[in-house]
Short mmCIF file of C-alpha atoms and ligand atoms in Angstrom, two decimals:
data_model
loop_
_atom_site.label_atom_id
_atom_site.label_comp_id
_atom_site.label_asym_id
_atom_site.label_seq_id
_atom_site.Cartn_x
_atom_site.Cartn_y
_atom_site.Cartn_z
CA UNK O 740 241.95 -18.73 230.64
CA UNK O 741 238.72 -18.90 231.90
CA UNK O 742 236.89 -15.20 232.51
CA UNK O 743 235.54 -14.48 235.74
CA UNK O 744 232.36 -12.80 236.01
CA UNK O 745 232.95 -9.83 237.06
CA UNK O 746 231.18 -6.08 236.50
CA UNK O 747 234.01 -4.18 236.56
CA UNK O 748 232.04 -0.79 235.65
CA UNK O 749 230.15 -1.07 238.53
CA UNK O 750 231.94 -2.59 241.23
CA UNK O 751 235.33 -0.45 240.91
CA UNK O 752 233.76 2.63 240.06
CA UNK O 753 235.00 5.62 241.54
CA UNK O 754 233.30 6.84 244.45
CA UNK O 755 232.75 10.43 243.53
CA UNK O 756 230.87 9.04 240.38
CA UNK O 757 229.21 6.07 241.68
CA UNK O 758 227.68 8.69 244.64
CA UNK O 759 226.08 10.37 241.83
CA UNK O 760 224.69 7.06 240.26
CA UNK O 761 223.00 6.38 243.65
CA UNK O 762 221.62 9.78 243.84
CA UNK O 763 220.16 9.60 240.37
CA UNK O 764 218.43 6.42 241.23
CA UNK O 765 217.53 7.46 244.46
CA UNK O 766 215.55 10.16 243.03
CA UNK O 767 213.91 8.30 240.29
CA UNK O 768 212.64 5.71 243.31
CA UNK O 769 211.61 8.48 245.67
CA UNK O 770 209.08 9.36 242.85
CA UNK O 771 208.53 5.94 241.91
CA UNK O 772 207.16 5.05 245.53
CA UNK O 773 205.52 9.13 246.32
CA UNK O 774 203.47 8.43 243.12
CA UNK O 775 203.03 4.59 242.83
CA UNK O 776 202.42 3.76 246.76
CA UNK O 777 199.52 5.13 248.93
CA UNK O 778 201.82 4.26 252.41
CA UNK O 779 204.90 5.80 251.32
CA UNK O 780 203.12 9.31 250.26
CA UNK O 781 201.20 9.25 253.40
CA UNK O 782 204.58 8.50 255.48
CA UNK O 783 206.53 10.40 253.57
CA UNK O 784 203.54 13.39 253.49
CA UNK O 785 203.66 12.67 257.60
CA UNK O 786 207.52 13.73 258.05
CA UNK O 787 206.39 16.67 255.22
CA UNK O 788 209.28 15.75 252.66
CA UNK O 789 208.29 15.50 249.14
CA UNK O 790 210.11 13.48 246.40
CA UNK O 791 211.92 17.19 245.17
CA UNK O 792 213.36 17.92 248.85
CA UNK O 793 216.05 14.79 247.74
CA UNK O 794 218.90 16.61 246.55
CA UNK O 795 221.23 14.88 247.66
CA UNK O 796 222.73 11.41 249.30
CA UNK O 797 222.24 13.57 252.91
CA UNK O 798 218.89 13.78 252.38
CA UNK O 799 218.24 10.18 252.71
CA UNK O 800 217.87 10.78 256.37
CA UNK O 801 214.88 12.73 256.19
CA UNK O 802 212.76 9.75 254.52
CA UNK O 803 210.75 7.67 256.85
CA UNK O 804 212.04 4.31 258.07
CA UNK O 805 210.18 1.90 256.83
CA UNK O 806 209.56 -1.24 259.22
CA UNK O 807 208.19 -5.01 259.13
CA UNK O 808 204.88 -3.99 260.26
CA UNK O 809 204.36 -1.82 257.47
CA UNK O 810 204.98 -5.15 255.58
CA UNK O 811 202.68 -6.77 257.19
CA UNK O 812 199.97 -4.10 257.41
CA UNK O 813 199.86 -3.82 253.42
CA UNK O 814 199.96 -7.77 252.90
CA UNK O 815 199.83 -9.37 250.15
CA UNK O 816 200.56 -6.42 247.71
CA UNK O 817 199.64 -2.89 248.54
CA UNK O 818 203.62 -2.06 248.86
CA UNK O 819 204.06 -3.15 244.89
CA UNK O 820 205.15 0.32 243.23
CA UNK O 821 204.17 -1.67 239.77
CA UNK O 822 200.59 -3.47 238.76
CA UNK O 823 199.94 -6.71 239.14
CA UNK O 824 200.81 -7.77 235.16
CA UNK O 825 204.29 -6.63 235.35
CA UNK O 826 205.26 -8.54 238.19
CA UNK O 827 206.67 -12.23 237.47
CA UNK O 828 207.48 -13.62 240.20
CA UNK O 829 206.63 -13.26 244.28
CA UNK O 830 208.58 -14.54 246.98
CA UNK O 831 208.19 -14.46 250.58
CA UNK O 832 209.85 -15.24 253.97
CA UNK O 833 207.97 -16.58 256.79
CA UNK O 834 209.00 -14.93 260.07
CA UNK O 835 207.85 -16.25 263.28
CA UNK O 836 204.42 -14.71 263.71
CA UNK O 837 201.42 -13.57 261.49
CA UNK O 838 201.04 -13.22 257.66
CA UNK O 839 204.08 -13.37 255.62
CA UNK O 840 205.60 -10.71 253.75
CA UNK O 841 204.80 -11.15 250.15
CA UNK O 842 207.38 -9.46 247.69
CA UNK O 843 207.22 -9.31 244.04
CA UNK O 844 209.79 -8.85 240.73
CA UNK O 845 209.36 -7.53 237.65
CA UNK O 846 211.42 -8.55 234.72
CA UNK O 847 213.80 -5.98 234.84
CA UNK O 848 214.18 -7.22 239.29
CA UNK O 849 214.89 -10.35 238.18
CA UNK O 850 217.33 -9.39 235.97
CA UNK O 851 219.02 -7.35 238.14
CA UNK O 852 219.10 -10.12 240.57
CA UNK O 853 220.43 -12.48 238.80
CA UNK O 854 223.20 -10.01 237.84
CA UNK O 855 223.72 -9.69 241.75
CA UNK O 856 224.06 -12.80 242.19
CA UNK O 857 226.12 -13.55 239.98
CA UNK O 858 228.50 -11.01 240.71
CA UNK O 859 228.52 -12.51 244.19
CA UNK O 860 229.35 -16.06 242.42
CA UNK O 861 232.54 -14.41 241.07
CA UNK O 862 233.19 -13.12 244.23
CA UNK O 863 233.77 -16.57 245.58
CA UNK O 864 235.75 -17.38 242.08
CA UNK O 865 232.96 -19.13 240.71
CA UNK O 866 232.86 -19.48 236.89
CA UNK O 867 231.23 -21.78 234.17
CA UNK O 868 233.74 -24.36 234.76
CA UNK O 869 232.06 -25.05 238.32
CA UNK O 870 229.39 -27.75 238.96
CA UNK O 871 227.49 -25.99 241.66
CA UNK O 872 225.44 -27.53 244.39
CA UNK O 873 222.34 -25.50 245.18
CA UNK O 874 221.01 -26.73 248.48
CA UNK O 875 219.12 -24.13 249.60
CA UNK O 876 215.49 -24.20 250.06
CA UNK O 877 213.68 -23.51 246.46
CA UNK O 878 210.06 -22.50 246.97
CA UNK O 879 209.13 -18.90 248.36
CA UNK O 880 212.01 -19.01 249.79
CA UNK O 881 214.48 -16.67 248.08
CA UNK O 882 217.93 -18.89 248.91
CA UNK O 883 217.43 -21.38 246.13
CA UNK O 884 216.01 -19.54 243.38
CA UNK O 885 218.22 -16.11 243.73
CA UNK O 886 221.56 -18.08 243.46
CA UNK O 887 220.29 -20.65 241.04
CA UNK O 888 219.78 -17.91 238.14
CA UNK O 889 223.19 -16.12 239.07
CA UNK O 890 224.91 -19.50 238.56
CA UNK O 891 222.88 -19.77 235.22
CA UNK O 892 224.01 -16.49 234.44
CA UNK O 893 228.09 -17.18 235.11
CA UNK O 894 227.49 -20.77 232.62
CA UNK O 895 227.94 -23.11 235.88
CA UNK O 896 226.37 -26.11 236.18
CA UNK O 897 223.60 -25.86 238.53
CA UNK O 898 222.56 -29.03 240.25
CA UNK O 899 219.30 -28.00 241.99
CA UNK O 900 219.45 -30.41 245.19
CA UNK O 901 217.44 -27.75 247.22
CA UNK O 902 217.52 -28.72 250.65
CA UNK O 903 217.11 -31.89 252.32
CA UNK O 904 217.74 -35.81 252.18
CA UNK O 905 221.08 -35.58 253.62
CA UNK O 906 222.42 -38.86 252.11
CA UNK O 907 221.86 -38.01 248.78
CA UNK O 908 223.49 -34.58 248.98
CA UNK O 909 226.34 -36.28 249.66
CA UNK O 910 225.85 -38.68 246.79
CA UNK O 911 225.34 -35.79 244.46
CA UNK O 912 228.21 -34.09 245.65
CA UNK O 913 230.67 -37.02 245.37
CA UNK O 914 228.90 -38.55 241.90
CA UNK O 915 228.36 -35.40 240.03
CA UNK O 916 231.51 -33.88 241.08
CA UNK O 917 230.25 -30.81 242.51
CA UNK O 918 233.07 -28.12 243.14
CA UNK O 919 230.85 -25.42 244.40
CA UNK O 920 228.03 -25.72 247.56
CA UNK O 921 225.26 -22.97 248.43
CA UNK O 922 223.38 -23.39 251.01
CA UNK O 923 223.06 -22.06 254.98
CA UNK O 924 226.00 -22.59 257.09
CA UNK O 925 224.62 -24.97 259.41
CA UNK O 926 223.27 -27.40 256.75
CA UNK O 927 226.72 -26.90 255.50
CA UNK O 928 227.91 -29.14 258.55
CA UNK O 929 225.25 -31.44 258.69
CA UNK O 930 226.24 -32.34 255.50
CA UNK O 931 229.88 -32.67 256.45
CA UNK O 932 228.32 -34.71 259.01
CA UNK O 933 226.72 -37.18 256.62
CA UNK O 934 229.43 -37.24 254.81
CA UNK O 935 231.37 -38.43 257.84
CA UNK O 936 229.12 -40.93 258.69
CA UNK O 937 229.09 -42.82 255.28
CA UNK O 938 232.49 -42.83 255.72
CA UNK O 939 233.33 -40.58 252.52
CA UNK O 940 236.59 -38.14 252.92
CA UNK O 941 237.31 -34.91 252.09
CA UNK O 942 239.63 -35.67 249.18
CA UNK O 943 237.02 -37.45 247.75
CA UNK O 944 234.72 -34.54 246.67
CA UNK O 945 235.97 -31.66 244.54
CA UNK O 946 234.21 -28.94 247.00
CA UNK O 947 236.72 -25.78 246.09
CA UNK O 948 234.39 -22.98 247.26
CA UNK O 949 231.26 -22.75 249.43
CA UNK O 950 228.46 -19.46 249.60
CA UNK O 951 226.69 -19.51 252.65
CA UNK O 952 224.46 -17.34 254.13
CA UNK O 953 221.13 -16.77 255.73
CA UNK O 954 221.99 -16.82 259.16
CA UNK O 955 224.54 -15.55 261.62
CA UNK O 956 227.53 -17.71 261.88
CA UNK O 957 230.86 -16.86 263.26
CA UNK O 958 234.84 -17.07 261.90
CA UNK O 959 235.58 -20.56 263.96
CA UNK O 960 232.46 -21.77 262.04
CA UNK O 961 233.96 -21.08 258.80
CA UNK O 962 237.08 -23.11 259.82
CA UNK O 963 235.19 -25.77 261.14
CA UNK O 964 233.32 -25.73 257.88
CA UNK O 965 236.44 -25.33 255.92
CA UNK O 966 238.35 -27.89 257.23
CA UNK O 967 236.00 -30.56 257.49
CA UNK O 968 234.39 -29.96 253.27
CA UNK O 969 237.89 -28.48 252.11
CA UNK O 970 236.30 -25.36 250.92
CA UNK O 971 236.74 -21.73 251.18
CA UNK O 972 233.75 -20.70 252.55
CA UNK O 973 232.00 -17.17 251.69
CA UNK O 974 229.49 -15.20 253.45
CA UNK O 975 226.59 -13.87 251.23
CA UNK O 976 224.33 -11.79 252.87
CA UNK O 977 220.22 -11.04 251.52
CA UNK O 978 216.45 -10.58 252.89
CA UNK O 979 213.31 -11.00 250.73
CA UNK O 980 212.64 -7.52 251.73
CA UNK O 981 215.20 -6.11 249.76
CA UNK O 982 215.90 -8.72 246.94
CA UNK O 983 216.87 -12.23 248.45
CA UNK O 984 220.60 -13.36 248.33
CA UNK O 985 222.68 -11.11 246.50
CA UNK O 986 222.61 -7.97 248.62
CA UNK O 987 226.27 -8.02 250.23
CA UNK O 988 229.01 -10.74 249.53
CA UNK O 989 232.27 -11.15 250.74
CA UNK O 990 235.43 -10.77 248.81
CA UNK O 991 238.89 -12.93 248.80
CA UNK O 992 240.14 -10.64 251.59
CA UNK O 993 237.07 -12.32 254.13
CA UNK O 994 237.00 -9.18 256.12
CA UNK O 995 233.40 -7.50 255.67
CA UNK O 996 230.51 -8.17 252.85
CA UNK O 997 230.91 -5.54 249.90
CA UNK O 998 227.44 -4.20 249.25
CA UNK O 999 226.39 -3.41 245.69
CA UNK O 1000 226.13 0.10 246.34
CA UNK O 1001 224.76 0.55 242.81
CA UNK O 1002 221.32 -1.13 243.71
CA UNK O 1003 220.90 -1.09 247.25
CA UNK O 1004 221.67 2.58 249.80
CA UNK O 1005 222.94 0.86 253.34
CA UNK O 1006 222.66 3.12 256.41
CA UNK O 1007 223.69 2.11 260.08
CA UNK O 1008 221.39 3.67 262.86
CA UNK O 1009 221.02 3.48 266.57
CA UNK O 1010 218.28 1.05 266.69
CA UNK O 1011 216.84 2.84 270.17
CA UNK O 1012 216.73 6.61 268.24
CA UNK O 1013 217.04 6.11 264.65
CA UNK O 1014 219.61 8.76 264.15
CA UNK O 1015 222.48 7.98 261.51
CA UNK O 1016 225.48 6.67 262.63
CA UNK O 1017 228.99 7.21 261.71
CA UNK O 1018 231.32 4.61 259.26
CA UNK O 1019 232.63 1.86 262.08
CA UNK O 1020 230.00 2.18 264.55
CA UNK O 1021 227.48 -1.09 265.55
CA UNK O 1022 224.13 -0.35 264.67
CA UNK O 1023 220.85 -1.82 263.08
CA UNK O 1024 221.41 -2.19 259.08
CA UNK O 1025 219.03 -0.49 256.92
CA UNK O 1026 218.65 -0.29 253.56
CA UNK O 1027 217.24 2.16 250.64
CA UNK O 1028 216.55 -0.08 247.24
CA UNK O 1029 217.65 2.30 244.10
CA UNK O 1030 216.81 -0.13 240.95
CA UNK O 1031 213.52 -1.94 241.82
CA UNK O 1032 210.44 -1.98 240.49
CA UNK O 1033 208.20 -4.19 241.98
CA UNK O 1034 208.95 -3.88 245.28
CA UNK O 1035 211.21 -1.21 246.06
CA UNK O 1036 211.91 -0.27 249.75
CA UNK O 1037 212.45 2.83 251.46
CA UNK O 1038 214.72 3.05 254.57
CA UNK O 1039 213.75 -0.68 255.56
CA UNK O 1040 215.01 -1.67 259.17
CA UNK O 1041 216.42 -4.62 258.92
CA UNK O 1042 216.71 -5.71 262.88
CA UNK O 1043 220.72 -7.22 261.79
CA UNK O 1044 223.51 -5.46 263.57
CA UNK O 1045 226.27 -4.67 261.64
CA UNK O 1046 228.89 -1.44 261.22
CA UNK O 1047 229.99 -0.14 257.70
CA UNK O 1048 233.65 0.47 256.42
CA UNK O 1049 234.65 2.44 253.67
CA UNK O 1050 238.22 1.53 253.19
CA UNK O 1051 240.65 0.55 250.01
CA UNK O 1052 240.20 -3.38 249.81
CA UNK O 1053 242.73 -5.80 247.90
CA UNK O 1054 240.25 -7.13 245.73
CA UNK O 1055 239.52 -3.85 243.96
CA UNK O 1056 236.06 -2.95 244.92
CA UNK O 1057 234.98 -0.01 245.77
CA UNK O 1058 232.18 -0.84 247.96
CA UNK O 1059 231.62 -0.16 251.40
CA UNK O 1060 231.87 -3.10 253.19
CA UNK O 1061 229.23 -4.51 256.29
CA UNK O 1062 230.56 -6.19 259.14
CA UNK O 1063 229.69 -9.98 259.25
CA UNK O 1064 225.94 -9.69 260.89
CA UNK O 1065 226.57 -10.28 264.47
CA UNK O 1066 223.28 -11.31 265.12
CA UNK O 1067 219.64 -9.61 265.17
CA UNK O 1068 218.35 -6.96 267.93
CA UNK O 1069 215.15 -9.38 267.92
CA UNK O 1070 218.05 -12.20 268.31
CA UNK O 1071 219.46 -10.58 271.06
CA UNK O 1072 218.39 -11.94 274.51
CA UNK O 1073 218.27 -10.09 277.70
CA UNK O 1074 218.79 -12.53 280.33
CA UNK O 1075 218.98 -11.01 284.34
CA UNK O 1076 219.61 -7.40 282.03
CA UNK O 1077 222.79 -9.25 280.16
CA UNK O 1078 222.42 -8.91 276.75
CA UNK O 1079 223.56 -12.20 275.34
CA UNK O 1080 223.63 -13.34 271.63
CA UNK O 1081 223.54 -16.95 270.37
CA UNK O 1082 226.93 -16.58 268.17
CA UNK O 1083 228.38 -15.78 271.39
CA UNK O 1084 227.91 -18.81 272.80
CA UNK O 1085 228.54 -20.41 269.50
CA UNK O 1086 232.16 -18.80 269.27
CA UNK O 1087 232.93 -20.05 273.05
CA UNK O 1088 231.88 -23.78 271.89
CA UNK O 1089 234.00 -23.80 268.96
CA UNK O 1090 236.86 -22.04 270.23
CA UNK O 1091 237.24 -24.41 273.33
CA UNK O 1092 237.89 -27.38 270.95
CA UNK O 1093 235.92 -29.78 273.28
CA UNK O 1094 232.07 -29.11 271.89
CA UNK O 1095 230.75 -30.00 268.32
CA UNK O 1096 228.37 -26.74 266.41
CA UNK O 1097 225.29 -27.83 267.56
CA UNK O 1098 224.24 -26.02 270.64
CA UNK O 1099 220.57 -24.83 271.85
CA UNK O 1100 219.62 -22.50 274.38
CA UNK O 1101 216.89 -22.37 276.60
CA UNK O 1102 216.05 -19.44 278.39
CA UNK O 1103 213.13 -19.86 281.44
CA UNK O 1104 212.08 -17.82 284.33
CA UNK O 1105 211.65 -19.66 287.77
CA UNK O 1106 210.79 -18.00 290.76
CA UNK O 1107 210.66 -14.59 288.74
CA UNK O 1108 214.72 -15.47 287.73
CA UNK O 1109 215.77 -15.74 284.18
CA UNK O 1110 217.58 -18.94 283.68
CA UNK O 1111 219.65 -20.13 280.83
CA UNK O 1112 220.40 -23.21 279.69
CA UNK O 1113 223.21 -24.06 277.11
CA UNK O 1114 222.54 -27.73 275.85
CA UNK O 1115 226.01 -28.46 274.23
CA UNK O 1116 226.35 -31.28 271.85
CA UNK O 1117 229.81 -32.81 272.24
CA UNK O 1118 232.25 -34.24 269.58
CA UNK O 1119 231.83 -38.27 269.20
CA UNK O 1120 236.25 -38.11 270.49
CA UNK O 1121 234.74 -36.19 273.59
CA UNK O 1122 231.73 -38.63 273.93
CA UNK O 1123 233.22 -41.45 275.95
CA UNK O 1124 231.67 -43.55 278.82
CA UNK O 1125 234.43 -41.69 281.04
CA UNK O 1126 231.74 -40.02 283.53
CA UNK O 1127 234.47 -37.77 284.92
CA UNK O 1128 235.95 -36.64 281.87
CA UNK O 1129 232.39 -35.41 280.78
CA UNK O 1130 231.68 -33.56 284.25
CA UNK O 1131 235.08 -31.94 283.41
CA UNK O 1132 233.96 -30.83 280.64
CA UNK O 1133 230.47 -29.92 281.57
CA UNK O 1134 232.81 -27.69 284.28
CA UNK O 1135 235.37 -26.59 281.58
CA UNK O 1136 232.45 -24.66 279.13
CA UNK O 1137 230.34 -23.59 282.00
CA UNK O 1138 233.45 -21.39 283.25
CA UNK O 1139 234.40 -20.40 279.58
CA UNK O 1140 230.54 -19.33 279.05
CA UNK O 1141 230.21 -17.23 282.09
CA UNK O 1142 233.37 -15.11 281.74
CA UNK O 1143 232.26 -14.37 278.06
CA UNK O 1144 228.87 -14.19 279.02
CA UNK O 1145 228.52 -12.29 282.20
CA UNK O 1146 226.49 -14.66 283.14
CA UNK O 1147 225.92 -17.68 285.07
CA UNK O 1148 223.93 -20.18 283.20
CA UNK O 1149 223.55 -24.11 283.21
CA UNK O 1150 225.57 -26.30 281.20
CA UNK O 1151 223.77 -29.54 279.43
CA UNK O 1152 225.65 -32.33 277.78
CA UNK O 1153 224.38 -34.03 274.74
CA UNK O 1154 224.89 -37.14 272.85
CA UNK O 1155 226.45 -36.92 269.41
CA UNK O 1156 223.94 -36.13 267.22
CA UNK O 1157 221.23 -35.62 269.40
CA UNK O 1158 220.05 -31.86 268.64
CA UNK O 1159 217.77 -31.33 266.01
CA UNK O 1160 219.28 -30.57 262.64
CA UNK O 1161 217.94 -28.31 260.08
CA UNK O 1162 218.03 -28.11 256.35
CA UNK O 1163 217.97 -24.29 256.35
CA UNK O 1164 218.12 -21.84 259.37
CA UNK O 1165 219.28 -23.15 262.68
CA UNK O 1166 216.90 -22.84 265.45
CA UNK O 1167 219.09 -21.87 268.47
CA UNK O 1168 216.67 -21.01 270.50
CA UNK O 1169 213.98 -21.47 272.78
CA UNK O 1170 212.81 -18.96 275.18
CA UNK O 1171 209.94 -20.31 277.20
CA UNK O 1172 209.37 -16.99 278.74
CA UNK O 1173 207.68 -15.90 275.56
CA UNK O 1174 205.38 -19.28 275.69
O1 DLL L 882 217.82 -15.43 254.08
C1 DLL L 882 218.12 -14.51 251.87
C2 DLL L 882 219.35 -15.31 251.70
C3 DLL L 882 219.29 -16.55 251.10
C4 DLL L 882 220.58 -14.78 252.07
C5 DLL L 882 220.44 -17.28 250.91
C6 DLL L 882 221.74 -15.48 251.87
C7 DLL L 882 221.67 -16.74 251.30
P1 DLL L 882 215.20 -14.03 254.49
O2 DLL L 882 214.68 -15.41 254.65
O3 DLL L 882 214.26 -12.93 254.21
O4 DLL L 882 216.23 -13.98 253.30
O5 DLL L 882 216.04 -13.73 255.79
C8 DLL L 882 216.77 -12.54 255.91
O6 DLL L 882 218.42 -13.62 257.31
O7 DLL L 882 217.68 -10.16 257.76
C9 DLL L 882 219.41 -11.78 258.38
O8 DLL L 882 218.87 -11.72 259.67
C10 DLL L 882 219.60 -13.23 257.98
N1 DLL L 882 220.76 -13.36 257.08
C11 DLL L 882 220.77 -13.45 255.74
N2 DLL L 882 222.05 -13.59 255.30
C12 DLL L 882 222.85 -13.55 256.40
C13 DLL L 882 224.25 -13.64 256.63
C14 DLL L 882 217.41 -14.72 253.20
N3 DLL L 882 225.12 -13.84 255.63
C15 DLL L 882 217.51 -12.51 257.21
N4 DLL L 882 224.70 -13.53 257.89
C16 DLL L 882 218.40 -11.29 257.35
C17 DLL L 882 223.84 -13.36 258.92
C18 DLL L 882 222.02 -13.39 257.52
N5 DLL L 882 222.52 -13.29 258.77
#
């Protein structure tokens, strides 16, 4: 029989004892960061708490928050709580405006990571029997990298595709007999897409299990993922910030991302007051890092909504789990003073039946009036030269949209294939009153 990789220590330990793992390594980062890091002693010296007043898990809440600006402010490496020599590798993530945040990993990080990692592999049933696909970006991006040594870890075969140059993804896939895929959801179906085109079927790749992460999606994307690569498809949750991919995954029972409690502290908060929230409320996701080195972080915001659960799950972990992330507060658009989110509209597409994944918004502002625009890409069945049956349609997800929404908006159809397609995170988009 062939062993999973699985920690068992660590991810079934009991809660009572794990608590007082966290708290240990809590304290030990506290001082790390008070001692190592100019801004964390002067923000921590700010709220007066010192690295002793952390006696216990409670007192987490009297730490400062850290946020991306303080990323950016201490670009490239003033936040690095070890010198230059010991780190062995930076990463960073690009974000939509300035300098980027730079984030570096010791040995013992990238150990740890690719521990994580693969712990997340096993979580999708990964094991060194699996030829696995690795199509997310490689680079300073942490998506290709983070899961590649995790899979090296388990003993899969890694085939390092990165992303891009759909065709031969597909070729790869079918050829090399690839029975796992990594990469973001949405380059997920445009290589289903591909796939489609060259005229290749489902039961001709061995695709058993796909990890995909990176960006929001929603459950009718995993079925419309799952049935069209014949996968079961996994959400694995990361940021740069706190380690890359590897930070939360989601177990057999697809209800929630278990987070690996014994490296990373998640809080929920009201993102308007910062106070701590209780298990199953919505709030902004933060997390405390307890192992790192390099780059440890302190009560970082990370802008995703989410709610925690601490409940018994099937699989045997005793994690807390996150909610799927429902989006970003930065994501969130307030249109006419309706909050709308993109997987909203994304759930209303797919749910309907009639639309394909691909869908872009556009938000403007004409005669001091927010305006929305949903440009829906329908399915090549839908696409006929029927004019009426499109205007029916155009009439069917324009009602749909609004009740869900709140909010009337303008409906666009587009040609199959028309919307741009990206190899990693979907651009949903654009809001020209920004521009
Ligand atoms: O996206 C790390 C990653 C790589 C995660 C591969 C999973 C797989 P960043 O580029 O720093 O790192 O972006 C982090 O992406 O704050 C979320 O907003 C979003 N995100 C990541 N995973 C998920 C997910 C990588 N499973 C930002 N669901 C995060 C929803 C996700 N959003």
């Amino acid at each position: 029989m062939i062993k999973m990789y699985w920690n068992e220590k660590y991810e079934c330990m009991p809660r009572e004892e794990l608590e007082e793992l966290k708290l240990e390594r809590l304290k030990q980062t506290v001082e790390r960061v008070y001692y190592n890091v100019p801004h964390y002693r002067k923000a921590m010296q700010e709220k007066g708490v010192e690295p002793d007043d952390i006696q216990s898990l409670e007192d987490l809440a009297h730490l400062p928050f850290t946020v991306k600006t303080d990323l950016r402010d201490n670009y490239p490496y003033s936040l690095f709580a070890a010198p230059l020599s010991e780190i062995v590798r930076i990463h960073s993530s690009s974000g939509t405006t300035g300098k980027p945040i730079v984030v570096g990993y010791t040995r013992q990080d990238l150990n740890n990571w690719a521990e994580l990692a693969a712990r997340s592999l096993g979580f999708a049933g990964i094991t060194k029997q699996d030829v696995i696909q690795i199509s997310y970006g490689y680079g300073l991006f942490t998506g290709g990298l983070g899961i590649h040594n995790g899979a090296e870890r388990i003993g899969a075969c890694v085939v390092p595709t990165s992303g891009g140059n759909n065709k031969r993804q597909v070729m790869v896939m079918k050829d090399f007999g690839s029975t796992a895929l990594a990469c973001t959801p949405s380059y997920a179906l445009v290589i289903a897409e591909t796939m489609e085109e060259l005229g290749i079927k489902k039961d001709e790749i061995k695709l058993k299990a796909g990890i995909f992460g990176a960006e929001p999606w929603t459950q009718a994307m995993r079925k419309e993922i799952e049935d069209r690569l014949g996968l079961s498809a996994h959400d694995i949750y990361g940021l740069s910030e706190v380690m890359g991919p590897g930070v939360a995954m989601e177990c057999c029972e697809k209800n929630g991302l278990h987070v690996f409690e014994d490296h990373f502290i998640p809080e929920i908060i009201n993102p308007e007051t910062g106070e701590v929230l209780p298990y199953g409320e919505v709030g902004e996701l933060v997390f405390t890092t307890i192992t790192k080195e390099g780059f440890p972080v302190i009560r970082y915001r990370t802008r995703d909504l989410s709610s925690l659960h601490l409940e018994e799950c099937s699989c045997g972990r005793t994690y807390v789990k996150m909610s799927r992330v429902m989006g970003r507060s930065d994501d969130m658009l307030i249109i006419r003073g309706v909050n709308v989110f993109p997987s909203q509209v994304e759930s209303v597409l797919l749910e309907s039946g009639y639309a394909s994944p691909n869908y872009h918004l556009v938000v403007d502002r004409k005669n001091n009036l927010d305006t929305l625009e949903v440009q829906v890409e329908v399915s090549d069945e839908m696409f006929s030269d029927k004019v009426r049956g499109l205007e029916h349609l155009e009439h069917l997800i324009k009602h749909e949209l609004e009740s869900v929404l709140g909010l009337s908006c303008k409906v666009t159809l587009v040609e199959p294939k028309k919307l741009p397609r990206s190899e990693g995170k979907a651009k949903r988009v654009t809001d020209k009153r920004k521009l």
